[in-house]
CSV table of C-alpha atoms and ligand atoms in Angstrom, one decimal:
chain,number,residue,atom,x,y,z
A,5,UNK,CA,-32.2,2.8,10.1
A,6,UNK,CA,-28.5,4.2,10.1
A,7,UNK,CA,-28.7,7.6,9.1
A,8,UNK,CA,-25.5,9.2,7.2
A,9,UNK,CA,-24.7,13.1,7.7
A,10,UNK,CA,-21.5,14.7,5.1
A,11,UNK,CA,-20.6,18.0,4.2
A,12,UNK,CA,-18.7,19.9,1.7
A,13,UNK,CA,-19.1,22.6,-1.2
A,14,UNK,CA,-19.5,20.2,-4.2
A,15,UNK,CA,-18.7,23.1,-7.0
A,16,UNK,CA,-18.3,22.0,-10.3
A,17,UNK,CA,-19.8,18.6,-9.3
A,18,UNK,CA,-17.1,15.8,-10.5
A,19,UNK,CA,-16.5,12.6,-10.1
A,20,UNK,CA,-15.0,12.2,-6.9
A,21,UNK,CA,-18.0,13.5,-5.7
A,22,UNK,CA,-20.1,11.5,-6.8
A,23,UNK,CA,-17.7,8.6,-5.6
A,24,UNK,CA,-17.6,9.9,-1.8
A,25,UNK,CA,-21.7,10.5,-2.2
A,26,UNK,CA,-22.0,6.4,-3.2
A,27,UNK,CA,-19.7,5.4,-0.7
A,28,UNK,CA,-20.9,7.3,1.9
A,29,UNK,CA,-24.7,5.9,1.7
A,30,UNK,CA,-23.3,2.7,1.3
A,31,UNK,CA,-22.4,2.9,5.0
A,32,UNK,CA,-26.3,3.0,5.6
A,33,UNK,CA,-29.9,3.8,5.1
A,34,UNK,CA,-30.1,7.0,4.5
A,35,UNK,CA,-27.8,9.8,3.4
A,36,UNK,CA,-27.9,13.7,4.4
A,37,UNK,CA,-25.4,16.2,2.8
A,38,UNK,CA,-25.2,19.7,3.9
A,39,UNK,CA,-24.1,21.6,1.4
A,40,UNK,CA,-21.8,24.6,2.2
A,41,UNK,CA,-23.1,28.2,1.3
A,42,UNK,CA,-21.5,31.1,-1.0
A,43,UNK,CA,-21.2,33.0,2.2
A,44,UNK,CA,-19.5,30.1,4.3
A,45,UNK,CA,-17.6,29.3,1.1
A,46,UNK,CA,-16.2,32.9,1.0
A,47,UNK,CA,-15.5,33.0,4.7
A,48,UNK,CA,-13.5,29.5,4.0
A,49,UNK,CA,-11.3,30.4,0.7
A,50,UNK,CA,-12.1,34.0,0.4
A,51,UNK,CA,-13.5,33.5,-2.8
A,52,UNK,CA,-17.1,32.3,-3.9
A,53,UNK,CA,-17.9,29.1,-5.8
A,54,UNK,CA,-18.3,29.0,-9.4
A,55,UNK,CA,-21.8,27.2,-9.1
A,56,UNK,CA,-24.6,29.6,-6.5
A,57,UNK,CA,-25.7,27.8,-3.7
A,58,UNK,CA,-28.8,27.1,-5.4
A,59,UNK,CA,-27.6,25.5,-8.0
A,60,UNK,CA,-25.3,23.0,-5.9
A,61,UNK,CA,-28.3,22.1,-3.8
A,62,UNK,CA,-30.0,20.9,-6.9
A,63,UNK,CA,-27.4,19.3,-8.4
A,64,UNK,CA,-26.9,17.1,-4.9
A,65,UNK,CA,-30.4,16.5,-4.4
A,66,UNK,CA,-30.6,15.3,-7.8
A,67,UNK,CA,-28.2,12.2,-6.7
A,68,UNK,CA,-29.6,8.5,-6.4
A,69,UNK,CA,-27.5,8.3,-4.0
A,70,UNK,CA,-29.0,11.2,-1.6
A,71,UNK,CA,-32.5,11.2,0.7
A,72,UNK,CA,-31.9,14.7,1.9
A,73,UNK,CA,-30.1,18.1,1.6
A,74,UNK,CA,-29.7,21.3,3.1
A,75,UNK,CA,-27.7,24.0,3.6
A,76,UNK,CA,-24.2,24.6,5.8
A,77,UNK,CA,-24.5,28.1,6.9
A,78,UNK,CA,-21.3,27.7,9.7
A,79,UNK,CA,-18.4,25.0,10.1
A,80,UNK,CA,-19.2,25.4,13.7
A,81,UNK,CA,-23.2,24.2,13.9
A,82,UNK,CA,-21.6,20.6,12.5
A,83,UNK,CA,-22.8,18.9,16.2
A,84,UNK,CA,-26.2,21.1,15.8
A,85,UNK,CA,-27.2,19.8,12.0
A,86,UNK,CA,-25.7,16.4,13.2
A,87,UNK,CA,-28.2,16.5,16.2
A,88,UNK,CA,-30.9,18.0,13.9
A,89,UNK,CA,-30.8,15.1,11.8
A,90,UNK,CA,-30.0,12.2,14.0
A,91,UNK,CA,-27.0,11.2,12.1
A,92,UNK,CA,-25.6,7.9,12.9
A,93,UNK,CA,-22.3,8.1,11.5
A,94,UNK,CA,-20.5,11.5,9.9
A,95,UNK,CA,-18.5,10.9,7.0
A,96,UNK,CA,-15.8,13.0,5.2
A,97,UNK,CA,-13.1,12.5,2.6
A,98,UNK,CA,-9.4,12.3,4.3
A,99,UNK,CA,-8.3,15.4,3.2
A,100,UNK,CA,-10.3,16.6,6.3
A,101,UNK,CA,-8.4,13.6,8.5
A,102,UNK,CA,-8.4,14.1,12.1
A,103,UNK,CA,-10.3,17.6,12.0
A,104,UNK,CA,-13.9,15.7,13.1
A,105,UNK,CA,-12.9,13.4,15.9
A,106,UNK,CA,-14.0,15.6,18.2
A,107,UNK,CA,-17.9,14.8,17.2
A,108,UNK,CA,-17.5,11.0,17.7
A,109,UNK,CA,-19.4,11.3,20.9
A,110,UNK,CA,-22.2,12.5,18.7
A,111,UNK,CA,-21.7,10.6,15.7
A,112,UNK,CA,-19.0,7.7,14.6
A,113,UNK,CA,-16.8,9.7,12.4
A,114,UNK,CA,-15.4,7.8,9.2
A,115,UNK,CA,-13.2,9.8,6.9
A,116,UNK,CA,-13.2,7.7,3.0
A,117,UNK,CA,-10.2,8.4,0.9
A,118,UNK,CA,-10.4,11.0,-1.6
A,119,UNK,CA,-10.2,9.9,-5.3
A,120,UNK,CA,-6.6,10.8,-6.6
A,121,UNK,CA,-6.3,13.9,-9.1
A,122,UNK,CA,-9.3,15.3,-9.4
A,123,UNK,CA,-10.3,18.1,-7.7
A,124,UNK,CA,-12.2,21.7,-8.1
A,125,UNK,CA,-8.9,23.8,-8.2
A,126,UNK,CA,-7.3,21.5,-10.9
A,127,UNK,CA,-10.6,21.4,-12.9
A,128,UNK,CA,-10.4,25.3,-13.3
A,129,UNK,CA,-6.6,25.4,-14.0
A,130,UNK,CA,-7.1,23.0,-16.9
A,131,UNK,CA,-10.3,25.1,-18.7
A,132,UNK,CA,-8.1,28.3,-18.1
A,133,UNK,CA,-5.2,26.7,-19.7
A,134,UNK,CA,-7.8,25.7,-22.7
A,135,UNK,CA,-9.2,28.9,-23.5
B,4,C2G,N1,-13.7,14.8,-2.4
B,4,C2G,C1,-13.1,13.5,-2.7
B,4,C2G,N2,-12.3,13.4,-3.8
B,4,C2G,C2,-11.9,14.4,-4.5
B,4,C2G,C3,-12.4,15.7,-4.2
B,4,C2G,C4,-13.3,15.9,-3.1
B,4,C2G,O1,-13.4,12.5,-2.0
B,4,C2G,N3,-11.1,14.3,-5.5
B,4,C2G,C5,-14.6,14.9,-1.2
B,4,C2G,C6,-14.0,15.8,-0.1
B,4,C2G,O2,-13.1,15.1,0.7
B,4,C2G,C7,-15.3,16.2,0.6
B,4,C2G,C8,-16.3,16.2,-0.5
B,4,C2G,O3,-15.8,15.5,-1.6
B,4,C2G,O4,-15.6,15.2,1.6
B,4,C2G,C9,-16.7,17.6,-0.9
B,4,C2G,O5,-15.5,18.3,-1.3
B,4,C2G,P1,-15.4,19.8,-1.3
B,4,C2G,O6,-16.5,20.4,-2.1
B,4,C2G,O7,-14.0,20.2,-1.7
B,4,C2G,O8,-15.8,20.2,0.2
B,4,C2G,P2,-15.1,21.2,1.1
B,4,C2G,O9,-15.0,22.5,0.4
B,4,C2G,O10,-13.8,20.5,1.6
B,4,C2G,O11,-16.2,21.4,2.2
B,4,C2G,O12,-18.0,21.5,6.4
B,4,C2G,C10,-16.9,20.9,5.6
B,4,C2G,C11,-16.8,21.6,4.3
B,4,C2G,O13,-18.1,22.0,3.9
B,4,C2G,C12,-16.2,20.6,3.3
């Protein structure tokens, strides 16, 4: 059983998403996503998501491709909820290249490439620019 751990904010859930989700549990069994709180959101980009925290965890457990979630309280308990969960192999998308290696004695660290031109930021700027 190879057990997947990955991490990140997912607001306004989009496609790339979903495409590092897939990929990521194609790398094994089963996949675990921690997904990152208001407050550790704030603390990150000193501004809070447009989806609450309670509505990105139902959103990401509502996945096929996910077995389990939870919530990221602190960038720095990554080796704790990778412990916690037994996590084989720790997967992020490459924007976060290099940042991880550090936990490869814990877990192999894989970073998939993000999918070109979507993202969060750009998604807002276009419904501004629409209203
Ligand atoms: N992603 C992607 N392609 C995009 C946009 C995002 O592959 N076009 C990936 C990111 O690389 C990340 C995941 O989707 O692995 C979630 O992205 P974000 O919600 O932006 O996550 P982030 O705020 O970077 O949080 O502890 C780490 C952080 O919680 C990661």
């Amino acid at each position: 059983m190879k057990i997947i751990i990955t991490f990140g904010t997912f607001d306004v859930f989009h496609v790339g998403h979903l495409n590092i989700l897939r990929r990521a549990k194609m790398l094994g069994d089963r996949l675990i996503v921690g997904v990152s709180s208001d407050a550790l959101n704030f603390h990150k980009k000193a501004r809070y998501p447009i989806y609450e925290e309670s509505d990105r965890l139902s959103i990401i457990a509502s996945m096929k491709y996910v077995d389990e979630v939870f919530l990221e309280e602190s960038l720095e308990l990554k080796p704790d909820y990778i412990k916690q969960y037994n996590a084989d192999i720790l997967v992020m998308g490459d924007d976060w290249k290099g940042k991880f290696d550090h936990f490869s004695s814990l877990a192999e660290v894989v970073y998939l490439e993000r999918t070109p031109t979507i993202s969060t930021t750009s998604l807002i700027e276009v419904i501004k620019k629409r209203l």
